[in-house]
Tab-separated table of C-alpha atoms and ligand atoms in Angstrom:
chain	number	residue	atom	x	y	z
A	97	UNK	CA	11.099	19.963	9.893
A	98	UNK	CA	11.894	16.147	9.854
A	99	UNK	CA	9.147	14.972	7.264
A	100	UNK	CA	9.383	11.584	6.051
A	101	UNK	CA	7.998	8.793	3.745
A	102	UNK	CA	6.716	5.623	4.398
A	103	UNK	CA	6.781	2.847	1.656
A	104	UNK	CA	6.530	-0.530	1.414
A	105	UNK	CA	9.294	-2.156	0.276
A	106	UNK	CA	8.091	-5.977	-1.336
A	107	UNK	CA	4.445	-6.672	-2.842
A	108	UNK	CA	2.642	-4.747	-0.393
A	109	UNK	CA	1.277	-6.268	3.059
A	110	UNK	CA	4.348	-5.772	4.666
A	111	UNK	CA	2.789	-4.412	7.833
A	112	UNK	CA	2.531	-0.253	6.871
A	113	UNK	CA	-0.591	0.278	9.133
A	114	UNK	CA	0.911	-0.753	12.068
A	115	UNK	CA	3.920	1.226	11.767
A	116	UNK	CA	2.165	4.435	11.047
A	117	UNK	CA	-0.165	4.313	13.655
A	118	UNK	CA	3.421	3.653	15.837
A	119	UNK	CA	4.911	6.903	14.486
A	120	UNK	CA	1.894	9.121	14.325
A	121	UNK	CA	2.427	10.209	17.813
A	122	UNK	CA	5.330	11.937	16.797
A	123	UNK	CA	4.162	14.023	14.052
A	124	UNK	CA	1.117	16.302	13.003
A	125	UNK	CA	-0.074	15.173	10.301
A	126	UNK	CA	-0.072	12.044	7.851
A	127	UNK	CA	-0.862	12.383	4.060
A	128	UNK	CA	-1.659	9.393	1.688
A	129	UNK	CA	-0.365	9.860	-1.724
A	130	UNK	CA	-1.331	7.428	-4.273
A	131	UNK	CA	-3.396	4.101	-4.387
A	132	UNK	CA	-7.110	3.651	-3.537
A	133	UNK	CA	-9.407	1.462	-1.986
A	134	UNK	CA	-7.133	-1.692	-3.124
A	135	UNK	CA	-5.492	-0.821	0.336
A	136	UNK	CA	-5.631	-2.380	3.725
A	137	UNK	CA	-3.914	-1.132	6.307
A	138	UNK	CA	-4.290	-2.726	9.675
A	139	UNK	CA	-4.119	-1.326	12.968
A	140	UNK	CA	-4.697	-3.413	15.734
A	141	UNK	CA	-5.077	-2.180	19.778
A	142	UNK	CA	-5.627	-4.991	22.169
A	143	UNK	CA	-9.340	-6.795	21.170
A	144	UNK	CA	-9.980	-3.765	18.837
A	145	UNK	CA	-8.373	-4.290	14.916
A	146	UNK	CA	-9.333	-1.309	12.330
A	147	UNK	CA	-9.339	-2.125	8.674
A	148	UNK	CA	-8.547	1.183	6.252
A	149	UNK	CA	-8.227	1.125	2.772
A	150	UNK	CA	-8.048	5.195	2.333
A	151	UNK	CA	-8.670	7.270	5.495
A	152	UNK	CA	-4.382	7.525	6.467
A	153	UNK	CA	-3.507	5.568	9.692
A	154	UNK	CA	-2.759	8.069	11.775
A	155	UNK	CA	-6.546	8.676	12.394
A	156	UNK	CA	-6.507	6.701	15.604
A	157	UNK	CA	-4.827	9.345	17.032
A	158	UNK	CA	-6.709	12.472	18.128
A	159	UNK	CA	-3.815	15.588	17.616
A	160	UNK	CA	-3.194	14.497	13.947
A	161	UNK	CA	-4.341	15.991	10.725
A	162	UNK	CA	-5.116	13.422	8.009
A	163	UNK	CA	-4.859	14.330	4.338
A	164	UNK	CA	-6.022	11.954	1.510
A	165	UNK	CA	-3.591	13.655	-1.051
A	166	UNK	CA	-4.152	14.220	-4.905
A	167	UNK	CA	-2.465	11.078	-5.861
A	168	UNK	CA	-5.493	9.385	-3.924
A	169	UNK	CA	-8.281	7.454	-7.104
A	170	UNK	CA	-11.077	7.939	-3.882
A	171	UNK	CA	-14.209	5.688	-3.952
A	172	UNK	CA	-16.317	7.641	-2.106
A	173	UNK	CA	-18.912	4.372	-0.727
A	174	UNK	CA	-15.782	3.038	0.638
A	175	UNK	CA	-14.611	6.234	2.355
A	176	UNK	CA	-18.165	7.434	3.872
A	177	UNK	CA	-18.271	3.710	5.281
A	178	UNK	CA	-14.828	3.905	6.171
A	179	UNK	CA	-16.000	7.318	7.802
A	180	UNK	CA	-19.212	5.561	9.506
A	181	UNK	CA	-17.429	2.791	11.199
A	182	UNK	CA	-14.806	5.409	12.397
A	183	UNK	CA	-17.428	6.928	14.417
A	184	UNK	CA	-18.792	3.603	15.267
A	185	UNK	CA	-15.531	2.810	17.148
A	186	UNK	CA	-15.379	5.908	18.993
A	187	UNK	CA	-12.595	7.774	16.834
A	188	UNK	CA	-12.877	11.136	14.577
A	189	UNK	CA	-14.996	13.267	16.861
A	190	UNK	CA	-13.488	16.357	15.362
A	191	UNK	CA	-14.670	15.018	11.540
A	192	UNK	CA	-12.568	18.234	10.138
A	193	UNK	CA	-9.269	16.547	10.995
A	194	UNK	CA	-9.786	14.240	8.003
A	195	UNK	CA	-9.526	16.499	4.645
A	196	UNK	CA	-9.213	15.149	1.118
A	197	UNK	CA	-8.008	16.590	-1.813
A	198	UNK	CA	-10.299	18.433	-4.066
A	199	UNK	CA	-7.778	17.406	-6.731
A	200	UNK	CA	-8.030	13.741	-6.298
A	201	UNK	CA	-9.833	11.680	-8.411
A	202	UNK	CA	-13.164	9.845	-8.135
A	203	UNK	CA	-13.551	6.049	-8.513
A	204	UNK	CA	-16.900	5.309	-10.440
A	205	UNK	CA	-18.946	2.409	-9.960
A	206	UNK	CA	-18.371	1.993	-13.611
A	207	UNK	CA	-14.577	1.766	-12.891
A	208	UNK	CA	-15.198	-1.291	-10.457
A	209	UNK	CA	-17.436	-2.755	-13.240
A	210	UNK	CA	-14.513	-2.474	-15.764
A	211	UNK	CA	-12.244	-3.834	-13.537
A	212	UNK	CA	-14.046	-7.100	-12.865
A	213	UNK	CA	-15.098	-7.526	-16.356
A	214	UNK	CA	-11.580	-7.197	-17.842
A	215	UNK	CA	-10.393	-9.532	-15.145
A	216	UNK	CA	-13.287	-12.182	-16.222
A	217	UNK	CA	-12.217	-11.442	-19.918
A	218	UNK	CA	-8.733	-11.528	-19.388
A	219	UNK	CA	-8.905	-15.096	-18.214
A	220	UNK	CA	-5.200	-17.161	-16.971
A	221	UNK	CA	-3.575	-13.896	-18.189
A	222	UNK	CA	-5.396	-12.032	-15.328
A	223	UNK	CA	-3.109	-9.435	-13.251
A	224	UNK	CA	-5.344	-10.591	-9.720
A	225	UNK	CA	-6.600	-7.223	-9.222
A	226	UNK	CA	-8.718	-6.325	-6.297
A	227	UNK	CA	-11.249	-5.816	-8.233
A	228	UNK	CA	-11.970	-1.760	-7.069
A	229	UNK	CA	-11.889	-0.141	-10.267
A	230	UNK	CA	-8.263	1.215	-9.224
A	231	UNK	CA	-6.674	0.603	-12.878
A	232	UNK	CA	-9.703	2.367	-14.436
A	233	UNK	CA	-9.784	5.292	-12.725
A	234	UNK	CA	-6.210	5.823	-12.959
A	235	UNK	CA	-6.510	5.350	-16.773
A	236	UNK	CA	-9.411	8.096	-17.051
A	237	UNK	CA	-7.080	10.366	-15.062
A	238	UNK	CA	-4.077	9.973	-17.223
A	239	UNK	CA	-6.759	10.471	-20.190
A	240	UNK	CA	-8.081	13.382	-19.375
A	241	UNK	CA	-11.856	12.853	-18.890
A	242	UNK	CA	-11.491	11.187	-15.018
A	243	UNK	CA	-14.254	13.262	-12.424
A	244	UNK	CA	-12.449	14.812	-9.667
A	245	UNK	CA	-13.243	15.356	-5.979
A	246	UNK	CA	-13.715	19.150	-7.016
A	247	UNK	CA	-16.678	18.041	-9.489
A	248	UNK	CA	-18.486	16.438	-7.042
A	249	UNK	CA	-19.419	19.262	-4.686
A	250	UNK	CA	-20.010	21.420	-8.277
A	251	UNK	CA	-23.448	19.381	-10.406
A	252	UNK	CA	-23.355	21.404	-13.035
A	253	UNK	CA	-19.544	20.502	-13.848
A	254	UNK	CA	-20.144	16.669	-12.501
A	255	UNK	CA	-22.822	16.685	-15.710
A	256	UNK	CA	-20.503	18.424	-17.924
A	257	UNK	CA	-18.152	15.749	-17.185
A	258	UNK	CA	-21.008	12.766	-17.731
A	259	UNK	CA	-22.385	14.172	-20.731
A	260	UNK	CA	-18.846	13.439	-22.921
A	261	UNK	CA	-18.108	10.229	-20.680
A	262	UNK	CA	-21.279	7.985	-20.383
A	263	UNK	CA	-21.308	7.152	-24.328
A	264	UNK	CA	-17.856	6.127	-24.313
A	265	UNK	CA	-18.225	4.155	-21.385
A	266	UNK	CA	-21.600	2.742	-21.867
A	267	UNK	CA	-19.453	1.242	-25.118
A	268	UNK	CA	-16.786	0.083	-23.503
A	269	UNK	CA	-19.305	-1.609	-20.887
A	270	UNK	CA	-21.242	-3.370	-24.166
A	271	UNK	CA	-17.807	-4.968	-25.258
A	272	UNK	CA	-17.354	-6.239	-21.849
A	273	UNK	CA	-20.745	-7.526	-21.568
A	274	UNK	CA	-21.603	-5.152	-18.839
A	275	UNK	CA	-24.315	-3.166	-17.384
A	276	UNK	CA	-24.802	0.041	-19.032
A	277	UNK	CA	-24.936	3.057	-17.105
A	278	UNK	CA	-27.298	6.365	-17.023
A	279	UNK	CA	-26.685	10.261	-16.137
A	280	UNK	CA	-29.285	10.171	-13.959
A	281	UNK	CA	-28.454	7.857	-11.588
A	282	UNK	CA	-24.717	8.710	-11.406
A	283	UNK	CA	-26.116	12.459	-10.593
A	284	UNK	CA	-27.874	11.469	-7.945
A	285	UNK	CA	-24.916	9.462	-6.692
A	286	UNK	CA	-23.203	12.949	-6.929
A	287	UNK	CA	-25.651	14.263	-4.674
A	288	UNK	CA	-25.345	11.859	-1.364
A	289	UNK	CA	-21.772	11.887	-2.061
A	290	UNK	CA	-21.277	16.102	-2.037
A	291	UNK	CA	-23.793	15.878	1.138
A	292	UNK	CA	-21.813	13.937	3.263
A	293	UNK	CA	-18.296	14.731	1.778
A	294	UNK	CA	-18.255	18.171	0.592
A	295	UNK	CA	-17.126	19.360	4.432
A	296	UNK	CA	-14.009	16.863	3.803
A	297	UNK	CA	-12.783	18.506	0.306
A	298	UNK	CA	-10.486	21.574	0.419
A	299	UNK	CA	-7.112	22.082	-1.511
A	300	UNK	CA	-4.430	19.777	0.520
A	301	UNK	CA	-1.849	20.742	-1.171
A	302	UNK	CA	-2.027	23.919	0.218
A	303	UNK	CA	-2.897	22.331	3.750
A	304	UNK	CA	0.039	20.441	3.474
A	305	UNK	CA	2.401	23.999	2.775
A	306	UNK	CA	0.766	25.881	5.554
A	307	UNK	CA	1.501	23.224	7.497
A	308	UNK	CA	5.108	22.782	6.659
A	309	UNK	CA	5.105	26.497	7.172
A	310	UNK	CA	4.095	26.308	10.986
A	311	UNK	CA	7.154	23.572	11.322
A	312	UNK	CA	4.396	21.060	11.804
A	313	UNK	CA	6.110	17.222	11.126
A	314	UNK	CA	4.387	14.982	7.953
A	315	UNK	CA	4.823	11.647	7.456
A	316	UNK	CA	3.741	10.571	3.794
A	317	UNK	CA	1.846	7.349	3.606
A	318	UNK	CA	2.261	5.145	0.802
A	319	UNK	CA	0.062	2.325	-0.187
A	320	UNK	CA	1.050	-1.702	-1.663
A	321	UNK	CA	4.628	-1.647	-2.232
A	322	UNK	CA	8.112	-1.469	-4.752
A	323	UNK	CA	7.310	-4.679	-6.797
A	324	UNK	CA	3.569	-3.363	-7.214
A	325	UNK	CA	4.391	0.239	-9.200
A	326	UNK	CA	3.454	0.788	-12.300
A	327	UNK	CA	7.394	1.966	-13.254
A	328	UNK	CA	9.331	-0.061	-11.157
A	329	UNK	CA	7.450	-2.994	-10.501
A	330	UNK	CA	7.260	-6.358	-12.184
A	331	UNK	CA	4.874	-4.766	-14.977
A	332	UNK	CA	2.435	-5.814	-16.061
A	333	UNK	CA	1.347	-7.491	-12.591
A	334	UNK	CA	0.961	-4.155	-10.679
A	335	UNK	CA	-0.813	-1.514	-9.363
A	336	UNK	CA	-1.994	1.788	-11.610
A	337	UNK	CA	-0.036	3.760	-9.171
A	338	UNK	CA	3.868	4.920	-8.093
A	339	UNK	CA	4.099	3.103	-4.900
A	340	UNK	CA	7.267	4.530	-4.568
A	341	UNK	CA	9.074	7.979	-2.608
A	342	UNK	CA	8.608	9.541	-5.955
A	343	UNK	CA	4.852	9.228	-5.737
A	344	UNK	CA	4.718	10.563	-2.270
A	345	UNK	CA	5.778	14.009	-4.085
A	346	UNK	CA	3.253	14.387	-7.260
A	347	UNK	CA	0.808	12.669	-5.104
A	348	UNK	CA	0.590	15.423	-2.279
A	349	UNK	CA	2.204	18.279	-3.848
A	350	UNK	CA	5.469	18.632	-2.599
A	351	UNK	CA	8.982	18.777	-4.002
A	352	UNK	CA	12.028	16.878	-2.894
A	353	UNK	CA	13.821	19.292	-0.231
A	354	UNK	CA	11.128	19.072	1.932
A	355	UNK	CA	11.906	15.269	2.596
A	356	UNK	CA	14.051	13.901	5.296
A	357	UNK	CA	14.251	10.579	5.145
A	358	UNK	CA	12.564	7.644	3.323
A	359	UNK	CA	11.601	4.400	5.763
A	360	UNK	CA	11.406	1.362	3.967
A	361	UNK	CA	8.646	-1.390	5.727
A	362	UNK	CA	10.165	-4.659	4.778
A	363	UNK	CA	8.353	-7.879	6.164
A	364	UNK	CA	11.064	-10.622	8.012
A	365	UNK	CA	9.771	-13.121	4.501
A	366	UNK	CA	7.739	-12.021	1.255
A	367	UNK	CA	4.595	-12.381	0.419
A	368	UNK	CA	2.253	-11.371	-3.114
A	369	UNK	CA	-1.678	-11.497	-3.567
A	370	UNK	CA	-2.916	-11.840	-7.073
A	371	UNK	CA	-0.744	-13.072	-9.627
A	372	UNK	CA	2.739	-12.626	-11.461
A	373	UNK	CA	6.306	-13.440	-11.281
A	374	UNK	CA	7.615	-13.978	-7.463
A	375	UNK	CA	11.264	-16.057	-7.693
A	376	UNK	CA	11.626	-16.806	-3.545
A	377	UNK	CA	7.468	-18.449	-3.266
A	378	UNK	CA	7.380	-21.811	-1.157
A	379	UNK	CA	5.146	-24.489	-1.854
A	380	UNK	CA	5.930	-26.386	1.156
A	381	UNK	CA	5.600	-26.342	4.700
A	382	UNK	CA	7.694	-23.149	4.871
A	383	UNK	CA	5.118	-21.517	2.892
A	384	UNK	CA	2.550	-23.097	4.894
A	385	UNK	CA	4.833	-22.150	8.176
A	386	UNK	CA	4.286	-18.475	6.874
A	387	UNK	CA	0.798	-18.574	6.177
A	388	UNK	CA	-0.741	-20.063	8.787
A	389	UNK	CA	1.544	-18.260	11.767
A	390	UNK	CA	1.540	-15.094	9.586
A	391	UNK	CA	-2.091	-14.697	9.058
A	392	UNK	CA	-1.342	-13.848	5.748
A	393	UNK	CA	-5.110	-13.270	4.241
A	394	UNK	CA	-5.552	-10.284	2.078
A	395	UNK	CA	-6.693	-7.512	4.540
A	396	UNK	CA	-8.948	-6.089	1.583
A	397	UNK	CA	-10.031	-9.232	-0.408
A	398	UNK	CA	-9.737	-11.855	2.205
A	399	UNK	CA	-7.272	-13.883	-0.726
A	400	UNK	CA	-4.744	-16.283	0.524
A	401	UNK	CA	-1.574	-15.113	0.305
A	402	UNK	CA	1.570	-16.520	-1.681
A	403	UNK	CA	4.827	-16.869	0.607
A	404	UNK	CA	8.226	-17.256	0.211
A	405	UNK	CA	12.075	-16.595	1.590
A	406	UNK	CA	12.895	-13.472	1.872
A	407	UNK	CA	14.194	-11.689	-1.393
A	408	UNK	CA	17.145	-9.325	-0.951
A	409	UNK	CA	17.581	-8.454	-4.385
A	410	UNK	CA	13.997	-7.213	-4.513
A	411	UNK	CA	14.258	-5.221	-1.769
A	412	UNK	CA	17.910	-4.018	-2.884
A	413	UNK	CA	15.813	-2.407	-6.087
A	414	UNK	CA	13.436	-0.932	-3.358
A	415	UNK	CA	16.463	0.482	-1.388
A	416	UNK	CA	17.859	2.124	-4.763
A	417	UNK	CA	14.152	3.472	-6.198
A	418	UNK	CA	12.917	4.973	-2.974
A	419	UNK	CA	16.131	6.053	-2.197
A	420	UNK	CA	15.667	4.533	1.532
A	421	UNK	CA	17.562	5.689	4.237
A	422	UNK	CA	16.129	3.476	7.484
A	423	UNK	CA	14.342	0.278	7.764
A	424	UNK	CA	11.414	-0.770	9.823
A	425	UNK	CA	11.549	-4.927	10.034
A	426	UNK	CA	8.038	-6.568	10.073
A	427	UNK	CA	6.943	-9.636	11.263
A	428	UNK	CA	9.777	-11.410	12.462
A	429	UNK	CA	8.067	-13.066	15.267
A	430	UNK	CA	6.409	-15.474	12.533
A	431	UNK	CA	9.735	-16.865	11.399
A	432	UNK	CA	10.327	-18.486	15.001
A	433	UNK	CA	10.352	-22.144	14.536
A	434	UNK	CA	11.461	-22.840	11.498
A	435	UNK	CA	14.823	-24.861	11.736
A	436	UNK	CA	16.629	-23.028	9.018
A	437	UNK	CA	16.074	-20.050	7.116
A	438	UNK	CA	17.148	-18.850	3.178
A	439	UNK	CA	17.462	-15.354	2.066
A	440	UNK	CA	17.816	-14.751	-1.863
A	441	UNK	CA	21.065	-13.383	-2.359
A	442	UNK	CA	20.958	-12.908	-6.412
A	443	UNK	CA	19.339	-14.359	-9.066
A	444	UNK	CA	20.587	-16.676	-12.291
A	445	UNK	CA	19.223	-16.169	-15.226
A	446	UNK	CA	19.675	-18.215	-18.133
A	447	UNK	CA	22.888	-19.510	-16.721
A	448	UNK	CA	24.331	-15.899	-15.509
A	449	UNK	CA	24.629	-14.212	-11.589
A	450	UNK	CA	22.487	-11.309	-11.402
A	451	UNK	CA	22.141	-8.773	-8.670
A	452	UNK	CA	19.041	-7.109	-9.765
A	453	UNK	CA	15.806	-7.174	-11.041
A	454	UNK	CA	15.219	-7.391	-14.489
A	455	UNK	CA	12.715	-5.279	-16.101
A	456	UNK	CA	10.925	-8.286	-17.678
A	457	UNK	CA	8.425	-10.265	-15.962
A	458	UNK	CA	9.107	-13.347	-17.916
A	459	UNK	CA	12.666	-13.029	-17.217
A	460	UNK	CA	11.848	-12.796	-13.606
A	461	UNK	CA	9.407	-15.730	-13.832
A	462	UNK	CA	12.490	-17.922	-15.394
A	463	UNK	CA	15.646	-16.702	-12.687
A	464	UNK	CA	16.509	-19.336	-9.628
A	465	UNK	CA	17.405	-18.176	-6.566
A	466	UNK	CA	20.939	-18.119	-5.191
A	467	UNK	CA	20.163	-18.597	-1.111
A	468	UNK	CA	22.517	-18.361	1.613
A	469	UNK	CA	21.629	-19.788	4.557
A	470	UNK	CA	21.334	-18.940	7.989
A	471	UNK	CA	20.112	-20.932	11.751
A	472	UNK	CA	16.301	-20.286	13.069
A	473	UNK	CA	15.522	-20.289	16.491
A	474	UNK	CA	12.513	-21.901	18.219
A	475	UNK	CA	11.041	-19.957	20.681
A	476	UNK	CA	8.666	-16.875	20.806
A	477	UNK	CA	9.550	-13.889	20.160
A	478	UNK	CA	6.156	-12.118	20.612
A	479	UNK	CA	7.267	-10.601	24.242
A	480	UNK	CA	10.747	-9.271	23.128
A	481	UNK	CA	10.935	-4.880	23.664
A	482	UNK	CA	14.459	-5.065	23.396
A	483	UNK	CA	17.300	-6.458	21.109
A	484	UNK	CA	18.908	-8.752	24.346
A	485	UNK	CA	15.811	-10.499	24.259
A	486	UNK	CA	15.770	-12.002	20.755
A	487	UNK	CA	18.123	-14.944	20.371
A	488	UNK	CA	21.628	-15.075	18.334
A	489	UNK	CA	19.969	-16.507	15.607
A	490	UNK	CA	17.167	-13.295	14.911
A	491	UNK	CA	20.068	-10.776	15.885
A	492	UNK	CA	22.505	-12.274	12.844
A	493	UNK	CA	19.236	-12.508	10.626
A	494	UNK	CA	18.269	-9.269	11.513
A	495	UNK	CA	22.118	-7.854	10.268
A	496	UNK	CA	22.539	-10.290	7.336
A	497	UNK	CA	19.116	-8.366	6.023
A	498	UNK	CA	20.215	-4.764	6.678
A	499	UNK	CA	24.125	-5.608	5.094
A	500	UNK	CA	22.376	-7.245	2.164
A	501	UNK	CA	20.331	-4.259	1.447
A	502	UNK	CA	22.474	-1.602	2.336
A	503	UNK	CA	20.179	0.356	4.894
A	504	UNK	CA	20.256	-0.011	8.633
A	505	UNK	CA	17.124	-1.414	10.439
A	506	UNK	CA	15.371	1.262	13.054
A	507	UNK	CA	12.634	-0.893	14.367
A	508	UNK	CA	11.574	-4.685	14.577
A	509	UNK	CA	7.866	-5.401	14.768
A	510	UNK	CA	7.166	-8.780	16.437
A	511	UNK	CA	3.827	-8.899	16.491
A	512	UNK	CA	0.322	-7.070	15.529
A	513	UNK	CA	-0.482	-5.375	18.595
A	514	UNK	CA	0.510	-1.342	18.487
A	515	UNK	CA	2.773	-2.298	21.445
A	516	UNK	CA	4.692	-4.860	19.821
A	517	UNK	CA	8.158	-3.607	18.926
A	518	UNK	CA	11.673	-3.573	19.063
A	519	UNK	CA	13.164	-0.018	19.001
A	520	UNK	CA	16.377	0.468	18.303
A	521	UNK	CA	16.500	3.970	17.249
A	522	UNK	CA	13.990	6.420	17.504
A	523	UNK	CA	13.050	6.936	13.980
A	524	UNK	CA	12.836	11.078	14.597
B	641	IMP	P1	-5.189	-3.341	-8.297
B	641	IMP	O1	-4.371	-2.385	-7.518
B	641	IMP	O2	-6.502	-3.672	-7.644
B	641	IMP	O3	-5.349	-2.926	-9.732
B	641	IMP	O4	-4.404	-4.748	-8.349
B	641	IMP	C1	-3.167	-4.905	-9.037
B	641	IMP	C2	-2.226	-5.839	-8.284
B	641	IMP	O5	-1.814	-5.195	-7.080
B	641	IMP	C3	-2.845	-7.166	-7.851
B	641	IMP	O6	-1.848	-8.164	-7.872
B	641	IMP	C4	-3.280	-6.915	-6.426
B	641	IMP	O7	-3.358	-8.105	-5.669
B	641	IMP	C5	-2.135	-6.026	-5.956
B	641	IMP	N1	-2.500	-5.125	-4.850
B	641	IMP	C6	-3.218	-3.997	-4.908
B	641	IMP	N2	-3.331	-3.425	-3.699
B	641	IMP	C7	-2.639	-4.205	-2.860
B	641	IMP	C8	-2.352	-4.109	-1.465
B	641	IMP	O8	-2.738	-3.172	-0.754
B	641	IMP	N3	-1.604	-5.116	-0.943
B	641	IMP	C9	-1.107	-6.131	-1.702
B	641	IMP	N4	-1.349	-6.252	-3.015
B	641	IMP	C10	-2.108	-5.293	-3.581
């Protein structure tokens, strides 16, 4: 029963898609847990490169099962386009293979409005969201009056629902100096939505048990990364969601023993869209090094993205809150051509060595970096498949990484085609 989780171990972007669409072969089914359409996971095959933000990345391949869990805040224009272009490309013939939970709940175009207006409002204290209503929907779920999947295929419980919520919200959306919004047309949104989805909704959690049952293999998807969750992140410049293992269990419905192992993603340097502290970020040509090799746009919102050394005390924290036991190292094919290269060792703050991450973000904005150094190399990696083809220099900053962090790396991915990897052990 080898079922495992896949997290992201920095600020997100650290190459997930790609690496689940590597494993899926091996297992049956892949569940996404938490996060919404803030997402962008990447999968690209020769010409062909597929953009999701909630359908799970295994759906490229045929014999798996893909569950958008509880833990999911679903926007249901972005998954029925998500859906559409599917088909567009040839994939999900068998439309039953993709099932989402009736438990998960719905993001409202009124979320996305609330989003972008507190943004607006919030002004050089903004958090950078992605502006898809994910902190808003998450909110009316932890309040009790968010509208689940289950409501949707059921009118007279969707109105139920609108009656008690469009006053308060219609409110909230004066302060803001929004648009208000009517029952009417958020019931006829209902409607579409149940026609083309209702097929897709069904109890996962159960899916997921009968499955485990049958010895089938999951692999838990998570979404962003450590530094972006809402517990264990650098609050307040997160996600809504727990990006972490933990959330991979309330998100889907399982408990603990049915894990076997937790595989961190963790990208060769670190990146961070949208704002808040990040201690290792480059303004020079490093950074721009990074960037430009990197392709390191937002997959979701296009945004440039910040860069910087790598950060081992970051990704120490993600080792101890996910409770990782292998690493899959992303992107190290970029790194080729700088001269030298720094890794963030520990932090000082206000004139003391620290080896973690302290809980406050203006703390975090005020610690310097204590780097040790190590040689580049120069030439392209892209081609390598096997560890005697990378060069001294990647094979000792490939082990300075995994003794720094305490967790031994499984696979190196050095570059975005499915094909372009480094295994060193098989991950099952
Ligand atoms: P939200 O999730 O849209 O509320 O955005 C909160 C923070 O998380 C912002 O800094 C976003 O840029 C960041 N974020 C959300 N989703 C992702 C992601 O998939 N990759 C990287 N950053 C993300």
């Amino acid at each position: 029963m080898p079922n495992i989780i896949v997290v992201g171990t920095q600020w997100g972007d650290e190459g997930k898609g790609k690496i689940i669409d590597l494993l899926t072969p091996s297992v049956d089914c892949v569940v996404r847990f938490q996060g919404g359409a803030n997402a962008g996971h990447t999968v690209v095959i020769g010409e062909q490169k597929t953009v999701l933000h909630l359908v799970p990345s295994g759906i490229l391949h045929e014999q798996c099962r893909c569950i958008i869990g509880n833990g999911v805040v679903l926007d249901p224009v972005t998954l029925i386009d998500e859906i559409e272009g599917l088909h567009q490309q040839g994939y999900l013939s068998d439309p039953l293979r993709l099932a989402v939970s009736d438990r998960a709940h719905v993001v409202m175009p009124y979320h996305r409005q609330i989003d972008s207006l507190r943004e607006k409002r919030r002004g050089a204290s903004r958090i950078g969201t992605t502006g898809r209503g994910i902190g808003p929907a998450y909110e009316d779920k932890v309040t009790r009056q968010g509208i689940r999947c289950i409501d949707l295929v059921d009118p007279n419980a969707f109105e139920e629902r609108l009656d008690l919520l469009v006053p308060e919200k219609n409110k909230e959306l004066e302060l803001l100096g929004g648009t208000p919004i009517n029952v009417d047309e958020l019931m006829d949104l209902r409607e579409k939505w149940a026609n083309y989805l209702a097929p897709h909704i069904t109890d996962t959690t159960m899916l997921v048990h009968d499955a485990m049952r049958d010895g089938k293999k999951i692999l838990f998807e998570g979404a962003q990364g450590t530094a972006l969750d809402i517990d264990h992140g650098t609050f307040p410049f997160v996600t809504s969601s727990n990006t972490c293992s933990g959330g991979a269990l309330s998100g889907s419905g399982v408990g603990p023993t049915a894990i076997d192992d937790v595989v961190g993603i963790v990208k060769a340097y670190t990146t961070r869209v949208g704002q808040g502290p990040f201690p290792t970020e480059l303004e020079d040509e490093c950074g721009t090094h990074m960037q430009d090799k990197g392709k390191e746009f937002g997959a979701t919102t296009g945004r440039r993205r910040r860069c910087g050394w790598f950060d081992a005390v970051l990704v120490r924290h993600a080792a101890r809150v996910n409770g990782l036991t292998k690493l899959v190292l992303t992107k190290l094919d970029v790194l080729a051509g700088l001269k030298k290269l720094k890794v963030c060792v520990a932090y000082e703050l206000d004139g003391k060595r620290i080896d973690y991450m302290p809980a406050d973000a203006h703390a975090l904005e005020r610690v310097k970096c204590i780097y040790e150094e190590c040689e580049g190399w120069k030439g392209d990696i892209a081609d390598a498949r096997s560890m005697d083809k990378l060069p001294k220099a990647a094979h000792r900053y490939i082990d300075m990484l995994a003794d720094l962090i305490g967790v031994p790396v499984d696979i190196v991915s050095v570059g975005p085609d499915r094909s372009a990897n480094i295994i060193i052990r098989s991950i099952f």
